[in-house]
């Protein structure tokens, strides 16, 4: 398995409930290393740009409003098979379908306010990481 990097976001529903440390512990326990991390309040334009692929979806406006409703923690995770590993630790988008012990099963409030984001492919991870971080921000 190759060492990969992926973008993770701890979403506003989780920062609001002070869950950053517990989510980071779940990521680290799964073997992912947090090699960059920043707490930020996204602008509407940043949220719309990040989720541009979902622009045509009925939930797009609500999703962008949610993602700008409070601080998020953007982070780069590194490890063996990091993209798939992070998706596994996060669990399914709809937490009612997520496996026990996953971040979303444990913490999500709804299908929208589902506590965490993770890139869905190594290629998308590269673009998503570059959206938030300069190469010099990432210390592996
Ligand atoms: P993912 O985050 O598991 O990759 P995506 O399909 O890429 O799921 O959707 C991006 C985000 O949009 C989800 O994490 C969730 O916050 C929100 N979302 C997805 N589907 C729905 C929906 O049916 N209703 C409301 N929000 C949704
Ligand atoms: Mg996605």
PDB file of C-alpha atoms and ligand atoms in Angstrom:
ATOM      1  CA  UNK A   1       0.000   0.000   0.000  1.00  0.00           C
ATOM      2  CA  UNK A   2       1.233   3.460  -0.849  1.00  0.00           C
ATOM      3  CA  UNK A   3       1.651   6.309   1.590  1.00  0.00           C
ATOM      4  CA  UNK A   4      -1.041   8.823   0.628  1.00  0.00           C
ATOM      5  CA  UNK A   5      -2.393  12.131   1.824  1.00  0.00           C
ATOM      6  CA  UNK A   6      -6.048  13.091   2.055  1.00  0.00           C
ATOM      7  CA  UNK A   7      -8.022  16.165   3.076  1.00  0.00           C
ATOM      8  CA  UNK A   8     -10.214  15.928   6.161  1.00  0.00           C
ATOM      9  CA  UNK A   9     -12.570  18.577   7.523  1.00  0.00           C
ATOM     10  CA  UNK A  10     -14.074  18.541  10.992  1.00  0.00           C
ATOM     11  CA  UNK A  11     -17.415  20.186  10.257  1.00  0.00           C
ATOM     12  CA  UNK A  12     -19.228  22.963  12.204  1.00  0.00           C
ATOM     13  CA  UNK A  13     -21.615  20.591  14.009  1.00  0.00           C
ATOM     14  CA  UNK A  14     -18.569  18.895  15.543  1.00  0.00           C
ATOM     15  CA  UNK A  15     -16.539  22.001  16.418  1.00  0.00           C
ATOM     16  CA  UNK A  16     -19.673  23.451  18.041  1.00  0.00           C
ATOM     17  CA  UNK A  17     -19.883  20.414  20.347  1.00  0.00           C
ATOM     18  CA  UNK A  18     -16.128  20.570  21.123  1.00  0.00           C
ATOM     19  CA  UNK A  19     -15.423  17.236  19.426  1.00  0.00           C
ATOM     20  CA  UNK A  20     -12.179  18.131  17.626  1.00  0.00           C
ATOM     21  CA  UNK A  21      -9.969  16.197  20.032  1.00  0.00           C
ATOM     22  CA  UNK A  22     -12.158  13.101  20.068  1.00  0.00           C
ATOM     23  CA  UNK A  23     -12.326  13.015  16.271  1.00  0.00           C
ATOM     24  CA  UNK A  24      -8.566  13.542  15.997  1.00  0.00           C
ATOM     25  CA  UNK A  25      -8.044  10.641  18.400  1.00  0.00           C
ATOM     26  CA  UNK A  26     -10.203   8.379  16.191  1.00  0.00           C
ATOM     27  CA  UNK A  27      -8.176   9.402  13.122  1.00  0.00           C
ATOM     28  CA  UNK A  28      -4.863   8.809  14.900  1.00  0.00           C
ATOM     29  CA  UNK A  29      -5.994   5.487  16.362  1.00  0.00           C
ATOM     30  CA  UNK A  30      -6.799   4.357  12.813  1.00  0.00           C
ATOM     31  CA  UNK A  31      -3.181   4.974  11.845  1.00  0.00           C
ATOM     32  CA  UNK A  32      -3.594   8.362  10.176  1.00  0.00           C
ATOM     33  CA  UNK A  33      -1.103  11.115  10.975  1.00  0.00           C
ATOM     34  CA  UNK A  34      -2.292  14.754  11.101  1.00  0.00           C
ATOM     35  CA  UNK A  35       0.461  16.469   9.099  1.00  0.00           C
ATOM     36  CA  UNK A  36      -1.274  19.856   8.737  1.00  0.00           C
ATOM     37  CA  UNK A  37      -4.227  21.391  10.565  1.00  0.00           C
ATOM     38  CA  UNK A  38      -5.932  24.788  10.738  1.00  0.00           C
ATOM     39  CA  UNK A  39      -9.135  26.035  12.335  1.00  0.00           C
ATOM     40  CA  UNK A  40     -10.930  28.429  10.004  1.00  0.00           C
ATOM     41  CA  UNK A  41     -14.309  30.004   9.381  1.00  0.00           C
ATOM     42  CA  UNK A  42     -15.066  29.367   5.699  1.00  0.00           C
ATOM     43  CA  UNK A  43     -16.482  32.173   3.602  1.00  0.00           C
ATOM     44  CA  UNK A  44     -19.500  31.421   1.446  1.00  0.00           C
ATOM     45  CA  UNK A  45     -17.274  31.638  -1.643  1.00  0.00           C
ATOM     46  CA  UNK A  46     -14.797  29.147  -0.168  1.00  0.00           C
ATOM     47  CA  UNK A  47     -17.586  26.691   0.695  1.00  0.00           C
ATOM     48  CA  UNK A  48     -19.195  27.022  -2.749  1.00  0.00           C
ATOM     49  CA  UNK A  49     -15.818  26.510  -4.443  1.00  0.00           C
ATOM     50  CA  UNK A  50     -14.981  23.502  -2.330  1.00  0.00           C
ATOM     51  CA  UNK A  51     -18.338  21.820  -3.038  1.00  0.00           C
ATOM     52  CA  UNK A  52     -18.605  23.005  -6.671  1.00  0.00           C
ATOM     53  CA  UNK A  53     -19.017  19.392  -7.810  1.00  0.00           C
ATOM     54  CA  UNK A  54     -22.352  19.349  -5.923  1.00  0.00           C
ATOM     55  CA  UNK A  55     -23.633  22.651  -7.373  1.00  0.00           C
ATOM     56  CA  UNK A  56     -26.600  21.023  -9.127  1.00  0.00           C
ATOM     57  CA  UNK A  57     -27.684  18.978  -6.090  1.00  0.00           C
ATOM     58  CA  UNK A  58     -30.804  20.083  -4.184  1.00  0.00           C
ATOM     59  CA  UNK A  59     -28.852  20.262  -0.914  1.00  0.00           C
ATOM     60  CA  UNK A  60     -26.078  22.554  -2.259  1.00  0.00           C
ATOM     61  CA  UNK A  61     -27.330  25.861  -0.778  1.00  0.00           C
ATOM     62  CA  UNK A  62     -28.132  24.312   2.562  1.00  0.00           C
ATOM     63  CA  UNK A  63     -24.757  22.512   2.630  1.00  0.00           C
ATOM     64  CA  UNK A  64     -22.871  25.760   1.979  1.00  0.00           C
ATOM     65  CA  UNK A  65     -24.902  27.552   4.662  1.00  0.00           C
ATOM     66  CA  UNK A  66     -24.119  24.763   7.118  1.00  0.00           C
ATOM     67  CA  UNK A  67     -20.397  24.702   6.293  1.00  0.00           C
ATOM     68  CA  UNK A  68     -20.161  28.450   6.973  1.00  0.00           C
ATOM     69  CA  UNK A  69     -22.289  28.313  10.154  1.00  0.00           C
ATOM     70  CA  UNK A  70     -19.277  27.943  12.449  1.00  0.00           C
ATOM     71  CA  UNK A  71     -15.591  27.125  12.472  1.00  0.00           C
ATOM     72  CA  UNK A  72     -14.213  24.056  10.745  1.00  0.00           C
ATOM     73  CA  UNK A  73     -10.874  22.323  11.180  1.00  0.00           C
ATOM     74  CA  UNK A  74      -9.201  21.586   7.850  1.00  0.00           C
ATOM     75  CA  UNK A  75      -6.474  18.986   8.024  1.00  0.00           C
ATOM     76  CA  UNK A  76      -4.175  16.860   5.915  1.00  0.00           C
ATOM     77  CA  UNK A  77      -3.960  13.213   6.944  1.00  0.00           C
ATOM     78  CA  UNK A  78      -1.105  10.968   5.896  1.00  0.00           C
ATOM     79  CA  UNK A  79      -0.728   7.219   6.029  1.00  0.00           C
ATOM     80  CA  UNK A  80      -0.944   3.919   4.176  1.00  0.00           C
ATOM     81  CA  UNK A  81      -3.981   4.049   1.911  1.00  0.00           C
ATOM     82  CA  UNK A  82      -5.022   7.292   3.653  1.00  0.00           C
ATOM     83  CA  UNK A  83      -7.937   8.136   1.350  1.00  0.00           C
ATOM     84  CA  UNK A  84      -9.743   4.829   1.850  1.00  0.00           C
ATOM     85  CA  UNK A  85      -8.695   4.560   5.481  1.00  0.00           C
ATOM     86  CA  UNK A  86     -10.159   7.970   6.300  1.00  0.00           C
ATOM     87  CA  UNK A  87     -13.407   7.154   4.465  1.00  0.00           C
ATOM     88  CA  UNK A  88     -13.614   3.980   6.554  1.00  0.00           C
ATOM     89  CA  UNK A  89     -13.070   5.819   9.848  1.00  0.00           C
ATOM     90  CA  UNK A  90     -15.647   8.461   8.834  1.00  0.00           C
ATOM     91  CA  UNK A  91     -18.337   5.983   7.833  1.00  0.00           C
ATOM     92  CA  UNK A  92     -21.166   6.384   5.334  1.00  0.00           C
ATOM     93  CA  UNK A  93     -22.488   9.833   4.391  1.00  0.00           C
ATOM     94  CA  UNK A  94     -25.844   8.930   5.950  1.00  0.00           C
ATOM     95  CA  UNK A  95     -24.915   8.087   9.524  1.00  0.00           C
ATOM     96  CA  UNK A  96     -27.900   5.768   9.896  1.00  0.00           C
ATOM     97  CA  UNK A  97     -26.096   3.546   7.371  1.00  0.00           C
ATOM     98  CA  UNK A  98     -22.618   4.014   8.871  1.00  0.00           C
ATOM     99  CA  UNK A  99     -20.781   1.208  10.665  1.00  0.00           C
ATOM    100  CA  UNK A 100     -20.615   1.215  14.458  1.00  0.00           C
ATOM    101  CA  UNK A 101     -17.563   2.997  15.825  1.00  0.00           C
ATOM    102  CA  UNK A 102     -17.199   5.361  12.877  1.00  0.00           C
ATOM    103  CA  UNK A 103     -17.018   9.136  13.317  1.00  0.00           C
ATOM    104  CA  UNK A 104     -20.353   9.713  11.603  1.00  0.00           C
ATOM    105  CA  UNK A 105     -22.159   6.886  13.419  1.00  0.00           C
ATOM    106  CA  UNK A 106     -20.839   8.216  16.726  1.00  0.00           C
ATOM    107  CA  UNK A 107     -21.285  11.953  16.202  1.00  0.00           C
ATOM    108  CA  UNK A 108     -23.400  12.961  13.149  1.00  0.00           C
ATOM    109  CA  UNK A 109     -26.542  14.991  13.787  1.00  0.00           C
ATOM    110  CA  UNK A 110     -28.034  14.479  10.298  1.00  0.00           C
ATOM    111  CA  UNK A 111     -27.084  13.474   6.745  1.00  0.00           C
ATOM    112  CA  UNK A 112     -25.943  17.076   6.250  1.00  0.00           C
ATOM    113  CA  UNK A 113     -24.406  17.804   9.661  1.00  0.00           C
ATOM    114  CA  UNK A 114     -22.318  14.648   9.554  1.00  0.00           C
ATOM    115  CA  UNK A 115     -19.261  15.873  11.456  1.00  0.00           C
ATOM    116  CA  UNK A 116     -16.493  15.066   8.962  1.00  0.00           C
ATOM    117  CA  UNK A 117     -15.408  15.378   5.360  1.00  0.00           C
ATOM    118  CA  UNK A 118     -12.879  13.145   3.607  1.00  0.00           C
ATOM    119  CA  UNK A 119     -11.603  13.212   0.036  1.00  0.00           C
ATOM    120  CA  UNK A 120     -13.035  10.393  -2.101  1.00  0.00           C
ATOM    121  CA  UNK A 121     -10.012   9.660  -4.322  1.00  0.00           C
ATOM    122  CA  UNK A 122      -6.270  10.286  -4.351  1.00  0.00           C
ATOM    123  CA  UNK A 123      -6.700  12.607  -7.314  1.00  0.00           C
ATOM    124  CA  UNK A 124      -9.426  14.676  -5.628  1.00  0.00           C
ATOM    125  CA  UNK A 125      -7.349  14.696  -2.438  1.00  0.00           C
ATOM    126  CA  UNK A 126      -4.547  16.519  -4.238  1.00  0.00           C
ATOM    127  CA  UNK A 127      -6.905  19.276  -5.397  1.00  0.00           C
ATOM    128  CA  UNK A 128      -8.671  19.529  -2.036  1.00  0.00           C
ATOM    129  CA  UNK A 129      -5.384  19.736  -0.109  1.00  0.00           C
ATOM    130  CA  UNK A 130      -4.140  22.479  -2.442  1.00  0.00           C
ATOM    131  CA  UNK A 131      -7.435  24.342  -1.909  1.00  0.00           C
ATOM    132  CA  UNK A 132      -6.500  24.927   1.744  1.00  0.00           C
ATOM    133  CA  UNK A 133      -2.776  24.326   2.200  1.00  0.00           C
ATOM    134  CA  UNK A 134       0.528  25.387   0.695  1.00  0.00           C
ATOM    135  CA  UNK A 135       3.151  22.677   0.446  1.00  0.00           C
ATOM    136  CA  UNK A 136       5.181  24.370   3.173  1.00  0.00           C
ATOM    137  CA  UNK A 137       2.191  24.096   5.598  1.00  0.00           C
ATOM    138  CA  UNK A 138       2.414  20.309   5.503  1.00  0.00           C
ATOM    139  CA  UNK A 139       5.012  18.710   7.767  1.00  0.00           C
ATOM    140  CA  UNK A 140       5.136  14.953   7.303  1.00  0.00           C
TER     141      UNK A 140
HETATM  142  P1  LIG B   1     -19.380  12.470   1.447  1.00  0.00           P
HETATM  143  O1  LIG B   1     -19.138  13.658   2.372  1.00  0.00           O
HETATM  144  O2  LIG B   1     -19.633  11.211   2.208  1.00  0.00           O
HETATM  145  O3  LIG B   1     -18.302  12.314   0.400  1.00  0.00           O
HETATM  146  P2  LIG B   1     -21.067  13.613  -0.641  1.00  0.00           P
HETATM  147  O4  LIG B   1     -22.070  12.859  -1.447  1.00  0.00           O
HETATM  148  O5  LIG B   1     -19.795  14.019  -1.325  1.00  0.00           O
HETATM  149  O6  LIG B   1     -20.760  12.746   0.671  1.00  0.00           O
HETATM  150  O7  LIG B   1     -21.802  14.904  -0.078  1.00  0.00           O
HETATM  151  C1  LIG B   1     -21.073  15.964   0.476  1.00  0.00           C
HETATM  152  C2  LIG B   1     -21.778  16.409   1.738  1.00  0.00           C
HETATM  153  O8  LIG B   1     -23.060  16.930   1.384  1.00  0.00           O
HETATM  154  C3  LIG B   1     -22.090  15.311   2.759  1.00  0.00           C
HETATM  155  O9  LIG B   1     -21.001  14.978   3.583  1.00  0.00           O
HETATM  156  C4  LIG B   1     -23.223  15.953   3.536  1.00  0.00           C
HETATM  157  O10 LIG B   1     -22.741  16.929   4.449  1.00  0.00           O
HETATM  158  C5  LIG B   1     -23.990  16.644   2.421  1.00  0.00           C
HETATM  159  N1  LIG B   1     -25.057  15.793   1.854  1.00  0.00           N
HETATM  160  C6  LIG B   1     -24.900  14.702   1.046  1.00  0.00           C
HETATM  161  N2  LIG B   1     -26.083  14.166   0.713  1.00  0.00           N
HETATM  162  C7  LIG B   1     -27.011  14.940   1.317  1.00  0.00           C
HETATM  163  C8  LIG B   1     -28.444  14.902   1.341  1.00  0.00           C
HETATM  164  O11 LIG B   1     -29.096  14.032   0.731  1.00  0.00           O
HETATM  165  N3  LIG B   1     -29.068  15.869   2.089  1.00  0.00           N
HETATM  166  C9  LIG B   1     -28.372  16.854   2.757  1.00  0.00           C
HETATM  167  N4  LIG B   1     -27.035  16.926   2.747  1.00  0.00           N
HETATM  168  C10 LIG B   1     -26.363  15.971   2.040  1.00  0.00           C
HETATM  169 MG1  LIG B   2     -17.776  13.631  -1.128  1.00  0.00          MG
END
